[in-house]
Each structure stands twice: as structure tokens, then as C-alpha cells.
Amino acid sequence: MSYDDLMTLRPGVSFNEQGEAQVLVWAPKAESVQLQFAEDAKILDLEPQDYGFWILQTRALWPGDRYGFLLDGKGPYPDPATLYQPEGVHGLSGVFDLRKFNWTDQSWKNLALKEYIIYELHTGTFTPEGTFAAMEEKLDHMVGLGVNAIEIMPVSQFAGDRNWGYDGVFPYSVQNSYGGPVAAPEALQRLVNACHEKGIAVILDMVYNHLGPEGNILGNFGHYFTNKYHTPWGDAINFDDAWSDAVRHYFVQNALMWFRDFHIDGLRLDAVHAIKDLGPVHILQQIKQEVDELSHKTGRAHYLIVEMDLNDTRFVKPVEAGGYGMDAQWIDEFHHALRVSSGQERSGYYADFNGVASLAKSFRDAYVYDGIYSEHRKRKFGMKAEGIPGHQFIVFSQNHDHIGNRMLGERTSRLVSFEMQKLLAGAVFLSPFIPLLFMGEEWAEPNPFQYFVSHTDEELAEAVRKGRKREFAAFHLEGEAPDPVAVSTFENSKLQWELIHRPPHQTMLQYYRKWIALRKTLPLFRECDRNGLSVEVFQEKELIYIQRVWGRQHLAGFLNFSKSAQQVPLPSEHLSWHKMIASSDLVWGGQQEMPDHADAGALTVAPESVVVYSNIINS
């Protein structure tokens, strides 16, 4: 088989229409590669191909079989492209046929990105059971809330059954403990199918910048890593050094698999600033081009969303404009400015943010640091995001990182007042960007979301435990960092679903539903149009005044972060204003009812509140 033909095949085990298995593995370090069955120790030889690939066509391999690879007689090792690890990272691989699932989502059409309202969740702590099937049972909650896209934190197989997911070692696999009564890959397919039937898109968080420490066997097969670059996790994934073509093939085919075989609607790619690639075609650009080709064939839209610690528009500019073509990016700086505006501490990188002034800049420009000097970095940082539409930026008041990376994992509900929580939510929904919620935020969940792992390697588990303590040594007066290996740390991070029926959590849930309904139904909210936006900041009042215009519709929003009521002027060009929402209203548990109608002139905004008026009659 030619080199070019090999580069079009998915690694691992796949089946053709006649039920014959094809096994493809890249192992240029080996002189011989054999497939060994677990049941009877039967061994089949793979045939060598160009560039270190090995291939086998056989009718002896069937779904449900367990297998591994022998490399020059050593092993057996799991398949680097395993779909399923029934016994965890150290066990043999399980054969799974991706074609067997009976999809019923043929009429599903992915939403336009600007219409997304994203809900980030962690499978293990989202429900008491911590499975995909249990998540399915909560989809009606999502529908009632109004979100139309869920973002699932990484599900690639990791060690044990408790982990955020960023320690995965088999990118093609689905975590065995998330499967419940069926094989994990099928359970995920079922979940995606159920989401589509309820009008919900599915984003999957993937990690292409490193692999986890326990069970990482890819280096035994081929040159998946390079010491050409240093990363926080050791040697970088080899995207541009010798032998990198097959490594790129491995990750490109992985992205295509999630879209094609699991019907995933979008991938959120973790920390892409840590991907090291100085080749002429960046790996992200290659993935984008291959995904676009798949979309052209299938007629389905698929999105690539990146998290990055770089204010660099090259990542989100179209390929034809010299960019990598990513569809959107997370904006941490909006969160940082929002957090400081709420009165929380300005330690570490938060010291770079000047409260409402920084927040107003992020509303206008997306990036706060767009070529200006950063005291934290001791240099100029970033570039201007001019010409990049609002729907290419995703904003939030909290997410897994900014909760879980605190020593105690406190959510916003434990850090600020009930009124401030409502104000923070309003700021996100009022922005001209795509809003993202973190699970439980909508009812002010008080349980923390802490950092947890379940490494089975005792030395590694102890190293993680000690590292976490070292990281927060300066915070010893606040107590000890929770043990990341302890089961209790994981259990304490689970959502309390019973709270949604109790005050004040029920009130917060209704408040979020109102905001989401406004965001979805009114073009003025829904359109991520930065051209119709103007932002004025009153720093001494800790207040931001936002105007948004869409056609003949005009909106005036006031964000008061101070603990005092503030008088503000309503614009005079519209004689009559109609209230859209006010967080201080009694219905939302507030203490100051804002008038339903207001004329041009002075308006008194309650402390720690958001109020929005429009010239649209709020029906």
C-alpha cells in the first residue's frame, strides 16, 4: 500500500462492509509486529508497509475480542489507537465496531456558531452515577434551561476512574468507567444521538498538546515525541521533527473520527499554545483543512474551538488569510477582568487587570492585552482583534480551570454575594460573544470543583499529592490543599441536583433561564455584532454602560459592580425605554424593583446589579 493511501486510513482496528477487520499500526521502531489475542494467545503477524506502518487484514478479529501488540516479541501492549480499554490503561484493548450503532439523527443540523449557548460539564461529577447514560437523563434540564450545546471535558482513557480528563493516554478511546451498562464508545454514541434528538450540539474537549503520565505507551511504537521542545509535561508531541508525518496523521485522523463516527459537532482543543509546530503547515491548519473536506462530503458543519494563552488572531483567522482557521477561541481575559471587577483578589496574573476598565476593554476589543505592556509578563503582549467577529470568542464567568485551579476549588457562589453572581452572569450574556456556563453555575451550586486524580501508580500518585501541596504552600493559613488522590475530593465535587428545587438556588435557575431566553429570541442579543457596540466606563462608580444596536433595535445595559446605588443617564434619542431584565428585581431575589418603563434621563441602578433597557416592547 502506498504512503499516500496509508495516510487516508484510520489507525487501529476498523471493519469493512464484509465484516473483515483491518488493523493499522505505526511502529517504525520495531523489526516485527504481531497481534496477540487475549483469549487463546493466538498470534497473527502484521505486514510491514512504507514509513514504518504495519497492516493486517483478517476475519479472525471480532467486536468484543481483547488484543494487544507484540513488538519484537515484547508486550503485549495496548493499541495506540484503541477505541476501548475495558480494563483501564494497563489492560489489553477491546475491539469495537464504530459502524454498528443505529444513528437516528439524520435530520440534525448543527447550529450556527453564533447561536451556541455552551454548557461545560465533567462526566464523572455531573451526576451521582458519573456515566454518559446518567447524563442523558439530565438532557431535559438542559432543554428547560435553554442551552443548545454541551461541552464535555476530555473522555480519552486515563488511569483509574477519577480524573479531570487531561491525563488521557489513548486519544482514540472512550473512558471505560463512563460507559455504565454498555461499552463506553457505544454509550457516548448514544449520548450524542440523544442530544441531537433534543436539539443540543455536542462539543468534545480534546488534548493534542501532551499525553498523560500513566499508561503512555506510544513511545514504544514510534517517534511520537521529540526533545526538540520543552513542555510542562516533558518532551513535546512530535509535529515537526523527523518522522512527524505519521504523528500528524494520527492526530488528524483522530479529529476526523470524532466528527465522522461519533457525530460530534465541535472539538475544543486544550491549550494549543503548548503545541509546538514550526513546520510550513501548522498541525491546526492541517486539521482544519481535513475537517472542511469531511464537511464538504457529509454536508455537516463541524467546529474547531481552541483554548490558548496567546492573544494571537493567527489562530482564528481563515486559512486563506494566513491563519490556522480555528472557528473560535476561549477568552480568559474577559473572565480575569470580570473576576477583578467583582472585588476578588488580584494575585498572580490577575494583577494585570484593572477592574471595570479592563472589562470594558474586553467587551469592546475581546483581548485586554492587544499589544500593550503587561506588568505580569514584563513585556508587551498580544495583538488587536480587529475584524474578528464576536462569534469567534467564547466568554464565561467561571469554568473548570478557574474553579479547580484554586486551592480549595471554590465556585463563584462561595466567593461573592448572590447579587454579584447575578451580575456576573448578566455580563456574560450581555457580551457580543458566545456565552459559556460551567455545570451547576445556573443554580449557584455551592459544592467545589476540586482537582482529582486516581493514578494506580503509587509513586506517581504521591508525586501529584506533594506537587499540589507545594503549589499552594503560600496559602497554608487557609488550610491544607485537598488530597487529589482521595475519593472524597472527587465525591465532594459532584453536583447537588436536589438544590434546584430549593431557594435561593431555584431563583438563580429561573434567572439564568430568563437570560438565555432573551439571548436566543432577540436578534439584538443573539447577534454577536461588535460593530453595533459601544462601551463607556465610569471607573469611580465601578460601572459600565453598554449600548448595542441592531437595525432599529437599541439596548442600554448598566453593570454596577459597586456596593452603592449609582445614578446613570438613559440616552435621549429614544423617548421610551422598556425593561428587559434587572437582577435587583424582587422576582430574582433582589431588593430594588426597577421600573418597567423609563424615559430619557436619570436612572438609579442598584448595588451589585445589572439592568437592561431597550426600545423594544418586552412581550
Coordinates of C-alpha atoms in Angstrom, one line a residue:
M1 CA 0.0 0.0 0.0
S2 CA 1.4 3.4 -0.9
Y3 CA 2.4 6.1 1.5
D4 CA -0.5 8.4 0.4
D5 CA -3.0 5.6 0.7
L6 CA -1.8 4.8 4.2
M7 CA -2.3 8.5 5.2
T8 CA -6.0 8.3 4.5
L9 CA -6.6 5.3 6.8
R10 CA -7.7 5.5 10.5
P11 CA -5.2 3.9 12.8
G12 CA -6.3 0.9 14.9
V13 CA -9.0 -1.7 14.1
S14 CA -11.7 -0.9 11.6
F15 CA -14.2 -3.1 9.7
N16 CA -15.3 -3.1 6.1
E17 CA -18.8 -3.8 4.8
Q18 CA -18.0 -7.6 4.6
G19 CA -17.0 -7.7 8.3
E20 CA -13.3 -8.1 7.6
A21 CA -11.1 -6.4 10.2
Q22 CA -8.3 -4.1 9.1
V23 CA -5.5 -3.4 11.6
L24 CA -3.2 -0.5 11.1
V25 CA -0.4 0.5 13.5
W26 CA 2.6 2.7 13.1
A27 CA 5.7 1.1 14.7
P28 CA 8.9 2.2 12.9
K29 CA 11.0 1.2 15.9
A30 CA 10.1 -2.5 15.6
E31 CA 11.5 -5.2 13.4
S32 CA 8.4 -7.3 13.8
V33 CA 4.8 -6.5 14.9
Q34 CA 2.3 -9.2 15.9
L35 CA -1.3 -9.1 17.1
Q36 CA -1.9 -11.3 20.1
F37 CA -5.4 -12.4 21.3
A38 CA -6.1 -12.4 25.0
E39 CA -8.5 -15.3 25.0
D40 CA -6.3 -18.0 23.4
A41 CA -2.9 -16.3 23.0
K42 CA -3.3 -16.8 19.2
I43 CA -0.8 -14.6 17.3
L44 CA -1.1 -13.0 13.9
D45 CA 1.7 -11.3 12.0
L46 CA 1.3 -7.8 10.6
E47 CA 2.9 -7.0 7.2
P48 CA 5.4 -4.1 7.0
Q49 CA 4.5 -1.1 4.9
D50 CA 6.1 2.2 3.9
Y51 CA 7.3 4.6 6.5
G52 CA 7.1 2.2 9.5
F53 CA 3.4 1.3 9.1
W54 CA 2.2 -2.3 9.7
I55 CA -1.1 -3.7 8.4
L56 CA -3.2 -6.8 8.8
Q57 CA -6.4 -7.9 7.1
T58 CA -8.2 -10.7 8.9
R59 CA -11.6 -12.3 9.6
A60 CA -10.3 -13.7 12.9
L61 CA -10.9 -10.4 14.9
W62 CA -14.4 -9.6 16.1
P63 CA -16.1 -6.9 18.2
G64 CA -15.6 -7.8 21.9
D65 CA -12.2 -9.5 21.4
R66 CA -9.3 -8.4 23.6
Y67 CA -6.0 -7.9 21.8
G68 CA -2.6 -6.3 22.1
F69 CA 0.6 -5.9 20.0
L70 CA 3.9 -7.6 20.4
L71 CA 6.9 -5.5 19.3
D72 CA 9.9 -7.7 18.5
G73 CA 8.3 -10.3 20.9
K74 CA 7.9 -7.8 23.8
G75 CA 4.4 -7.0 25.2
P76 CA 1.6 -7.3 24.6
Y77 CA 1.0 -3.5 24.5
P78 CA -2.4 -1.9 24.0
D79 CA -3.2 -0.5 20.6
P80 CA -2.1 3.2 20.3
A81 CA -5.4 3.9 18.5
T82 CA -7.5 1.7 20.8
L83 CA -11.2 2.7 20.9
Y84 CA -11.9 1.0 24.2
Q85 CA -9.8 -0.2 27.3
P86 CA -12.2 -2.3 29.3
E87 CA -9.6 -2.9 32.0
G88 CA -8.1 0.5 32.0
V89 CA -4.8 1.9 30.7
H90 CA -2.7 -1.1 31.6
G91 CA -5.1 -3.7 30.2
L92 CA -5.4 -5.0 26.6
S93 CA -7.5 -3.2 24.0
G94 CA -11.1 -4.1 23.2
V95 CA -12.3 -4.4 19.6
F96 CA -15.2 -2.1 18.9
D97 CA -17.0 -1.6 15.5
L98 CA -17.9 2.0 15.2
R99 CA -20.3 1.3 12.3
K100 CA -22.8 -0.8 14.3
F101 CA -24.6 2.0 16.1
N102 CA -28.0 2.8 14.7
W103 CA -28.0 6.6 14.4
T104 CA -31.4 8.3 14.2
D105 CA -30.1 11.9 14.0
Q106 CA -30.2 12.2 10.2
S107 CA -32.3 15.3 10.4
W108 CA -29.9 17.0 12.8
K109 CA -28.3 20.2 11.5
N110 CA -25.6 21.8 13.5
L111 CA -26.4 25.3 14.8
A112 CA -24.6 28.4 13.5
L113 CA -21.8 29.1 15.9
K114 CA -23.1 32.5 16.9
E115 CA -26.3 30.8 18.2
Y116 CA -24.4 28.5 20.6
I117 CA -25.0 28.8 24.3
I118 CA -22.5 26.4 25.8
Y119 CA -22.7 24.3 29.0
E120 CA -19.4 22.8 30.1
L121 CA -19.6 19.7 32.2
H122 CA -17.5 16.9 33.6
T123 CA -19.0 13.4 33.1
G124 CA -17.8 11.9 36.4
T125 CA -19.2 14.7 38.7
F126 CA -22.2 15.9 36.7
T127 CA -24.4 13.2 38.1
P128 CA -24.2 10.8 41.1
E129 CA -23.6 7.9 38.7
G130 CA -20.9 9.7 36.6
T131 CA -21.8 8.0 33.3
F132 CA -23.0 9.0 29.9
A133 CA -26.3 7.2 30.4
A134 CA -26.9 9.3 33.6
M135 CA -26.1 12.4 31.6
E136 CA -28.8 11.5 29.1
E137 CA -31.3 11.6 31.9
K138 CA -30.4 15.3 32.6
L139 CA -30.9 16.5 29.0
D140 CA -34.4 17.7 29.7
H141 CA -32.8 20.0 32.3
M142 CA -30.6 21.4 29.5
V143 CA -33.6 21.9 27.3
G144 CA -35.5 23.6 30.0
L145 CA -32.5 25.8 30.8
G146 CA -32.2 26.8 27.2
V147 CA -28.6 25.8 26.4
N148 CA -28.1 24.3 23.0
A149 CA -24.6 23.0 23.2
I150 CA -22.8 20.9 25.8
E151 CA -19.1 20.8 26.1
I152 CA -17.8 17.5 27.6
M153 CA -14.4 17.6 29.4
P154 CA -12.0 15.0 28.0
V155 CA -13.1 11.4 27.9
S156 CA -10.0 9.7 26.5
Q157 CA -8.9 6.8 28.7
F158 CA -7.0 7.8 31.8
A159 CA -5.6 5.9 34.8
G160 CA -8.3 4.8 37.3
D161 CA -11.8 6.2 37.2
R162 CA -11.3 9.8 38.7
N163 CA -9.6 12.5 36.7
W164 CA -10.4 15.8 35.0
G165 CA -9.5 14.0 31.8
Y166 CA -6.4 15.9 30.8
D167 CA -4.2 12.9 31.8
G168 CA -5.6 10.7 29.0
V169 CA -3.1 8.5 27.2
F170 CA -5.3 7.0 24.4
P171 CA -6.8 9.8 22.3
Y172 CA -9.0 7.5 20.3
S173 CA -10.5 5.7 23.3
V174 CA -13.5 6.5 25.5
Q175 CA -13.0 6.2 29.3
N176 CA -14.2 2.8 30.4
S177 CA -15.8 4.0 33.7
Y178 CA -18.1 6.4 31.8
G179 CA -19.8 3.6 29.9
G180 CA -22.1 2.2 32.5
P181 CA -24.0 -0.9 31.3
V182 CA -22.7 -0.8 27.8
A183 CA -19.3 -0.4 26.2
A184 CA -18.1 3.2 26.6
P185 CA -17.8 4.1 22.9
E186 CA -21.4 3.0 22.3
A187 CA -22.6 4.9 25.4
L188 CA -21.0 8.1 24.0
Q189 CA -22.6 7.5 20.6
R190 CA -26.0 7.0 22.4
L191 CA -25.5 10.3 24.3
V192 CA -24.7 12.3 21.2
N193 CA -27.6 10.8 19.3
A194 CA -29.9 11.7 22.3
C195 CA -28.5 15.2 22.4
H196 CA -29.2 15.8 18.7
E197 CA -32.8 14.5 19.1
K198 CA -33.3 17.2 21.7
G199 CA -31.7 20.0 19.6
I200 CA -28.4 20.0 21.6
A201 CA -25.0 20.2 19.9
V202 CA -22.0 18.3 21.4
I203 CA -18.5 19.7 21.8
L204 CA -15.8 17.3 23.0
D205 CA -12.7 18.5 24.8
M206 CA -9.5 17.0 23.2
V207 CA -5.9 17.3 24.3
Y208 CA -3.4 17.4 21.4
N209 CA -0.6 19.1 23.3
H210 CA 0.5 16.2 25.5
L211 CA -0.4 12.8 26.8
G212 CA -0.8 11.8 30.5
P213 CA 2.0 10.2 32.5
E214 CA 0.5 6.7 33.4
G215 CA -0.1 4.1 30.7
N216 CA 1.6 6.2 28.0
I217 CA 3.0 3.5 25.7
L218 CA 3.1 5.4 22.3
G219 CA 6.8 6.0 22.6
N220 CA 7.3 2.2 22.5
F221 CA 5.8 2.1 19.0
G222 CA 7.2 5.2 17.2
H223 CA 8.6 8.7 17.4
Y224 CA 5.5 10.3 18.8
F225 CA 7.6 12.7 21.0
T226 CA 10.6 14.9 20.4
N227 CA 13.1 16.5 22.7
K228 CA 13.4 19.4 20.3
Y229 CA 11.0 21.4 22.5
H230 CA 10.3 21.5 26.2
T231 CA 6.8 21.5 27.6
P232 CA 5.4 21.4 31.2
W233 CA 4.7 17.7 30.6
G234 CA 8.2 16.7 29.2
D235 CA 9.1 16.1 25.6
A236 CA 6.6 17.7 23.1
I237 CA 4.4 15.7 20.8
N238 CA 6.4 15.4 17.5
F239 CA 4.5 17.6 15.0
D240 CA 7.5 18.9 13.0
D241 CA 10.6 16.8 13.7
A242 CA 11.8 13.6 11.9
W243 CA 9.1 11.0 11.5
S244 CA 6.4 13.6 12.2
D245 CA 4.2 12.8 9.2
A246 CA 2.8 9.7 10.9
V247 CA 2.3 11.6 14.2
R248 CA 0.3 14.3 12.3
H249 CA -1.7 11.5 10.6
Y250 CA -2.5 10.0 14.0
F251 CA -4.0 13.3 15.3
V252 CA -5.7 14.4 12.1
Q253 CA -7.4 11.0 11.8
N254 CA -8.4 11.3 15.5
A255 CA -10.2 14.6 14.9
L256 CA -12.0 13.2 11.8
M257 CA -13.1 10.1 13.7
W258 CA -14.9 12.1 16.4
F259 CA -16.8 14.1 13.7
R260 CA -17.5 11.2 11.4
D261 CA -18.0 8.2 13.6
F262 CA -19.3 9.8 16.8
H263 CA -21.2 12.7 15.1
I264 CA -19.5 15.2 17.4
D265 CA -20.3 18.8 16.4
G266 CA -17.2 20.5 17.7
L267 CA -13.9 19.9 19.3
R268 CA -12.4 22.2 22.0
L269 CA -8.7 21.8 21.7
D270 CA -6.9 22.3 25.0
A271 CA -4.0 24.8 25.5
V272 CA -2.9 25.0 21.9
H273 CA -0.2 27.4 22.8
A274 CA 1.6 24.3 24.1
I275 CA 1.5 22.6 20.7
K276 CA 5.0 23.0 19.2
D277 CA 5.0 23.1 15.4
L278 CA 7.3 25.3 13.3
G279 CA 6.6 23.4 10.1
P280 CA 5.2 25.2 7.0
V281 CA 1.7 24.0 7.7
H282 CA 0.7 24.1 11.3
I283 CA -1.0 21.0 12.6
L284 CA -4.1 23.0 13.5
Q285 CA -4.3 24.3 9.9
Q286 CA -3.9 20.7 8.6
I287 CA -6.7 19.5 10.9
K288 CA -8.9 22.4 9.8
Q289 CA -8.4 21.6 6.1
E290 CA -9.1 17.9 6.6
V291 CA -12.2 18.7 8.6
D292 CA -13.5 21.1 6.0
E293 CA -13.1 18.4 3.4
L294 CA -15.1 16.0 5.6
S295 CA -17.8 18.6 6.0
H296 CA -17.9 19.0 2.2
K297 CA -18.5 15.3 1.8
T298 CA -21.1 14.9 4.6
G299 CA -22.9 18.2 4.5
R300 CA -22.4 18.5 8.3
A301 CA -20.8 21.6 9.9
H302 CA -18.1 20.8 12.4
Y303 CA -16.3 23.4 14.6
L304 CA -12.8 23.7 16.0
I305 CA -12.5 25.8 19.1
V306 CA -9.2 26.5 20.9
E307 CA -8.1 27.4 24.3
M308 CA -4.8 29.4 24.3
D309 CA -2.8 31.7 26.4
L310 CA -2.0 33.9 23.4
N311 CA -3.8 36.9 22.1
D312 CA -2.9 36.0 18.6
T313 CA -5.5 36.3 15.8
R314 CA -3.5 34.0 13.6
F315 CA -5.2 31.1 15.3
V316 CA -8.7 32.2 14.4
K317 CA -8.1 33.9 11.0
P318 CA -9.2 31.9 7.9
V319 CA -6.5 29.8 6.3
E320 CA -6.8 31.9 3.1
A321 CA -5.9 34.9 5.2
G322 CA -2.8 33.3 6.6
G323 CA -4.4 31.9 9.7
Y324 CA -4.9 28.4 11.1
G325 CA -8.7 28.6 10.5
M326 CA -9.9 27.8 14.0
D327 CA -13.6 28.7 14.4
A328 CA -13.4 30.2 17.9
Q329 CA -11.3 30.6 21.0
W330 CA -11.9 30.9 24.7
I331 CA -11.1 34.4 26.1
D332 CA -9.6 34.0 29.6
E333 CA -9.0 37.8 29.8
F334 CA -12.8 38.5 29.9
H335 CA -13.0 36.2 32.9
H336 CA -10.0 37.7 34.6
A337 CA -11.3 41.3 34.2
L338 CA -14.8 40.1 35.3
R339 CA -13.3 38.4 38.4
V340 CA -11.3 41.5 39.4
S341 CA -14.4 43.8 38.8
S342 CA -16.3 41.6 41.3
G343 CA -13.9 42.5 44.0
Q344 CA -11.9 39.2 44.1
E345 CA -8.2 39.2 44.8
R346 CA -5.7 40.5 42.2
S347 CA -2.9 37.9 42.9
G348 CA -0.7 36.4 40.2
Y349 CA -1.8 37.1 36.6
Y350 CA -5.0 38.8 37.9
A351 CA -2.8 41.7 39.0
D352 CA -2.6 42.7 35.3
F353 CA -6.4 43.6 35.3
N354 CA -7.8 46.9 36.4
G355 CA -11.4 46.0 37.2
V356 CA -14.1 47.7 35.2
A357 CA -11.7 49.4 32.9
S358 CA -10.2 46.1 31.7
L359 CA -13.7 44.6 31.5
A360 CA -15.0 47.4 29.3
K361 CA -11.9 46.9 27.1
S362 CA -12.7 43.2 26.7
F363 CA -16.3 44.0 25.9
R364 CA -15.1 46.3 23.1
D365 CA -11.9 44.5 21.9
A366 CA -12.1 40.9 23.1
Y367 CA -8.4 41.0 24.1
V368 CA -7.5 43.2 27.0
Y369 CA -3.8 42.9 26.2
D370 CA -3.6 43.7 22.5
G371 CA -0.1 44.9 22.1
I372 CA 0.1 46.9 25.4
Y373 CA 2.6 46.3 28.2
S374 CA 1.8 43.5 30.7
E375 CA 3.3 44.0 34.1
H376 CA 2.9 40.3 34.9
R377 CA 4.8 39.3 31.8
K378 CA 7.2 42.2 31.9
R379 CA 6.7 42.8 28.2
K380 CA 4.2 43.9 25.6
F381 CA 1.7 41.2 24.9
G382 CA -1.0 40.3 22.3
M383 CA -2.3 41.9 19.2
K384 CA -5.5 43.7 18.2
A385 CA -8.5 41.5 17.2
E386 CA -9.9 44.0 14.7
G387 CA -12.0 42.4 12.0
I388 CA -12.6 39.2 14.0
P389 CA -16.4 38.8 14.6
G390 CA -17.8 38.3 18.1
H391 CA -18.9 34.8 17.5
Q392 CA -15.2 33.7 17.3
F393 CA -14.8 34.4 21.0
I394 CA -16.2 32.4 23.9
V395 CA -16.6 34.1 27.4
F396 CA -17.6 32.9 30.8
S397 CA -17.7 33.9 34.5
Q398 CA -16.3 30.5 35.5
N399 CA -15.1 27.3 34.0
H400 CA -13.3 24.1 35.2
D401 CA -9.8 25.7 35.2
H402 CA -10.6 28.9 37.1
I403 CA -12.5 26.9 39.8
G404 CA -10.4 23.8 40.0
N405 CA -7.1 25.6 40.0
R406 CA -7.9 27.3 43.2
M407 CA -6.5 25.5 46.3
L408 CA -10.0 24.7 47.6
G409 CA -11.8 24.6 44.3
E410 CA -14.4 27.2 45.4
R411 CA -17.0 28.1 42.9
T412 CA -18.1 31.8 42.4
S413 CA -21.1 31.0 44.7
R414 CA -18.7 30.7 47.6
L415 CA -16.6 33.8 46.7
V416 CA -19.1 36.6 46.0
S417 CA -22.7 37.6 47.0
F418 CA -25.8 36.3 45.5
E419 CA -26.4 39.7 43.8
M420 CA -22.8 39.7 42.4
Q421 CA -23.3 36.2 41.0
K422 CA -26.3 37.5 39.0
L423 CA -24.3 40.5 37.8
L424 CA -21.5 38.2 36.6
A425 CA -24.0 36.1 34.6
G426 CA -25.5 39.2 33.1
A427 CA -22.1 40.5 32.0
V428 CA -21.5 37.2 30.1
F429 CA -24.9 37.2 28.4
L430 CA -24.8 40.9 27.6
S431 CA -21.5 40.5 25.8
P432 CA -21.2 40.3 22.0
F433 CA -19.5 37.0 22.3
I434 CA -20.6 33.3 22.7
P435 CA -21.6 32.6 26.4
L436 CA -20.4 29.5 28.3
L437 CA -21.6 28.2 31.6
F438 CA -20.0 25.7 33.9
M439 CA -22.2 22.9 35.2
G440 CA -24.2 23.9 38.3
E441 CA -23.5 27.6 37.8
E442 CA -27.1 28.1 36.8
W443 CA -28.4 27.2 40.3
A444 CA -25.4 28.6 42.3
E445 CA -24.1 25.2 43.2
P446 CA -22.1 25.5 46.4
N447 CA -20.0 22.3 46.2
P448 CA -16.5 22.9 45.0
F449 CA -14.9 21.5 41.8
Q450 CA -11.6 20.3 43.0
Y451 CA -8.6 18.8 41.3
F452 CA -8.7 15.0 41.5
V453 CA -6.8 12.0 40.0
S454 CA -6.8 8.2 40.6
H455 CA -3.4 7.2 39.4
T456 CA -2.8 3.5 40.1
D457 CA 1.0 4.0 40.2
E458 CA 1.6 4.8 43.9
E459 CA 4.8 6.8 43.2
L460 CA 3.0 9.0 40.7
A461 CA 0.0 9.5 43.0
E462 CA 2.3 10.6 45.8
A463 CA 4.2 12.9 43.4
V464 CA 0.9 14.6 42.4
R465 CA -0.1 14.9 46.0
K466 CA 3.1 16.5 47.0
G467 CA 3.1 18.8 44.0
R468 CA -0.3 20.1 44.8
K469 CA 0.8 20.8 48.4
R470 CA 3.9 22.6 47.1
E471 CA 1.8 24.7 44.7
F472 CA -0.3 26.1 47.5
A473 CA 2.3 26.3 50.2
A474 CA 2.0 30.0 50.4
F475 CA -1.7 29.6 51.3
H476 CA -1.2 27.4 54.4
L477 CA -3.2 29.8 56.6
E478 CA -6.2 28.9 54.5
G479 CA -5.8 25.2 55.4
E480 CA -4.4 22.2 53.5
A481 CA -4.9 21.6 49.8
P482 CA -7.4 18.7 49.4
D483 CA -5.7 15.4 48.6
P484 CA -6.2 15.0 44.8
V485 CA -6.0 11.2 45.1
A486 CA -8.6 10.9 47.8
V487 CA -12.1 9.6 46.8
S488 CA -13.6 12.3 49.0
T489 CA -12.1 15.0 46.8
F490 CA -13.9 13.6 43.8
E491 CA -17.2 13.0 45.7
N492 CA -17.2 16.5 47.2
S493 CA -17.0 17.9 43.6
K494 CA -20.3 16.3 42.5
L495 CA -23.3 18.4 41.8
Q496 CA -26.2 18.5 44.2
W497 CA -29.2 18.2 41.9
E498 CA -31.7 18.4 44.7
L499 CA -30.9 22.1 45.2
I500 CA -32.6 23.2 42.1
H501 CA -36.0 22.9 43.9
R502 CA -34.9 25.0 46.9
P503 CA -34.4 28.7 47.4
P504 CA -32.3 30.6 46.6
H505 CA -31.0 28.1 44.0
Q506 CA -34.4 27.8 42.3
T507 CA -34.4 31.6 41.9
M508 CA -31.0 31.6 40.3
L509 CA -32.0 28.9 37.9
Q510 CA -35.1 30.9 36.8
Y511 CA -32.8 34.0 36.4
Y512 CA -30.5 32.1 34.1
R513 CA -33.4 30.8 32.1
K514 CA -34.6 34.3 31.6
W515 CA -31.2 35.5 30.3
I516 CA -30.9 32.5 27.9
A517 CA -34.4 33.1 26.6
L518 CA -33.5 36.7 25.9
R519 CA -30.3 35.7 24.3
K520 CA -32.0 33.2 22.0
T521 CA -35.1 35.1 20.9
L522 CA -33.9 38.7 20.4
P523 CA -31.5 39.4 17.5
L524 CA -30.1 42.3 19.4
F525 CA -28.8 39.8 22.0
R526 CA -28.2 36.8 19.7
E527 CA -26.2 38.6 17.0
C528 CA -22.5 38.7 18.1
D529 CA -22.1 42.0 16.4
R530 CA -19.3 44.1 17.8
N531 CA -19.9 46.8 15.2
G532 CA -23.1 47.8 16.9
L533 CA -21.5 48.0 20.3
S534 CA -20.3 51.0 22.3
V535 CA -19.0 50.8 25.9
E536 CA -18.5 53.6 28.4
V537 CA -16.8 53.0 31.7
F538 CA -17.3 55.1 34.9
Q539 CA -14.3 53.8 36.9
E540 CA -15.0 55.9 40.0
K541 CA -18.5 54.4 40.1
E542 CA -17.3 50.9 39.2
L543 CA -19.9 50.9 36.5
I544 CA -20.0 50.0 32.8
Y545 CA -22.6 51.4 30.4
I546 CA -23.1 49.3 27.3
Q547 CA -25.1 50.2 24.2
R548 CA -25.9 47.7 21.5
V549 CA -27.7 48.5 18.2
W550 CA -29.2 46.0 15.7
G551 CA -31.2 47.6 13.0
R552 CA -33.9 49.7 14.7
Q553 CA -33.4 48.0 18.0
H554 CA -31.4 49.8 20.7
L555 CA -30.3 48.4 24.0
A556 CA -28.9 50.1 27.1
G557 CA -27.3 48.0 29.7
F558 CA -25.7 49.1 33.0
L559 CA -23.3 46.9 35.1
N560 CA -22.9 48.3 38.6
F561 CA -20.1 46.5 40.4
S562 CA -20.0 48.9 43.4
K563 CA -21.7 48.3 46.7
S564 CA -23.6 51.6 46.3
A565 CA -26.6 52.6 44.1
Q566 CA -25.5 54.7 41.2
Q567 CA -27.3 57.2 39.1
V568 CA -26.9 56.9 35.4
P569 CA -28.3 58.7 32.3
L570 CA -30.5 56.9 29.8
P571 CA -29.9 58.1 26.3
S572 CA -32.2 60.8 24.9
E573 CA -32.5 59.5 21.4
H574 CA -35.2 57.1 22.5
L575 CA -38.1 58.7 24.5
S576 CA -39.4 55.5 26.0
W577 CA -37.4 52.6 27.3
H578 CA -38.7 49.1 28.3
K579 CA -37.1 46.9 30.9
M580 CA -35.7 43.6 29.6
I581 CA -34.2 42.3 32.8
A582 CA -33.0 43.7 36.1
S583 CA -31.1 41.5 38.5
S584 CA -32.2 43.6 41.5
D585 CA -35.9 42.9 40.9
L586 CA -37.8 41.1 43.6
V587 CA -38.6 38.2 41.4
W588 CA -34.8 37.4 41.2
G589 CA -34.4 37.7 45.0
G590 CA -33.2 41.3 44.7
Q591 CA -34.0 44.3 46.9
Q592 CA -34.8 47.0 44.4
E593 CA -37.5 46.8 41.8
M594 CA -36.5 48.7 38.6
P595 CA -39.3 50.5 36.7
D596 CA -40.8 48.6 33.8
H597 CA -40.7 51.8 31.7
A598 CA -38.3 54.7 31.8
D599 CA -37.9 57.9 29.9
A600 CA -34.7 59.5 28.9
G601 CA -33.0 60.9 32.0
A602 CA -31.6 59.7 35.3
L603 CA -31.9 56.1 36.4
T604 CA -30.8 54.7 39.7
V605 CA -29.0 51.3 39.4
A606 CA -29.0 49.1 42.5
P607 CA -25.7 48.0 44.0
E608 CA -24.1 44.9 42.5
S609 CA -26.6 44.6 39.8
V610 CA -27.2 44.6 36.0
V611 CA -30.2 46.2 34.3
V612 CA -31.0 46.3 30.6
Y613 CA -33.5 48.5 28.9
S614 CA -34.5 48.6 25.2
N615 CA -36.7 50.5 22.8
I616 CA -38.3 47.0 22.1
I617 CA -41.5 46.3 23.8
N618 CA -40.7 43.3 26.0
S619 CA -43.5 40.9 25.3

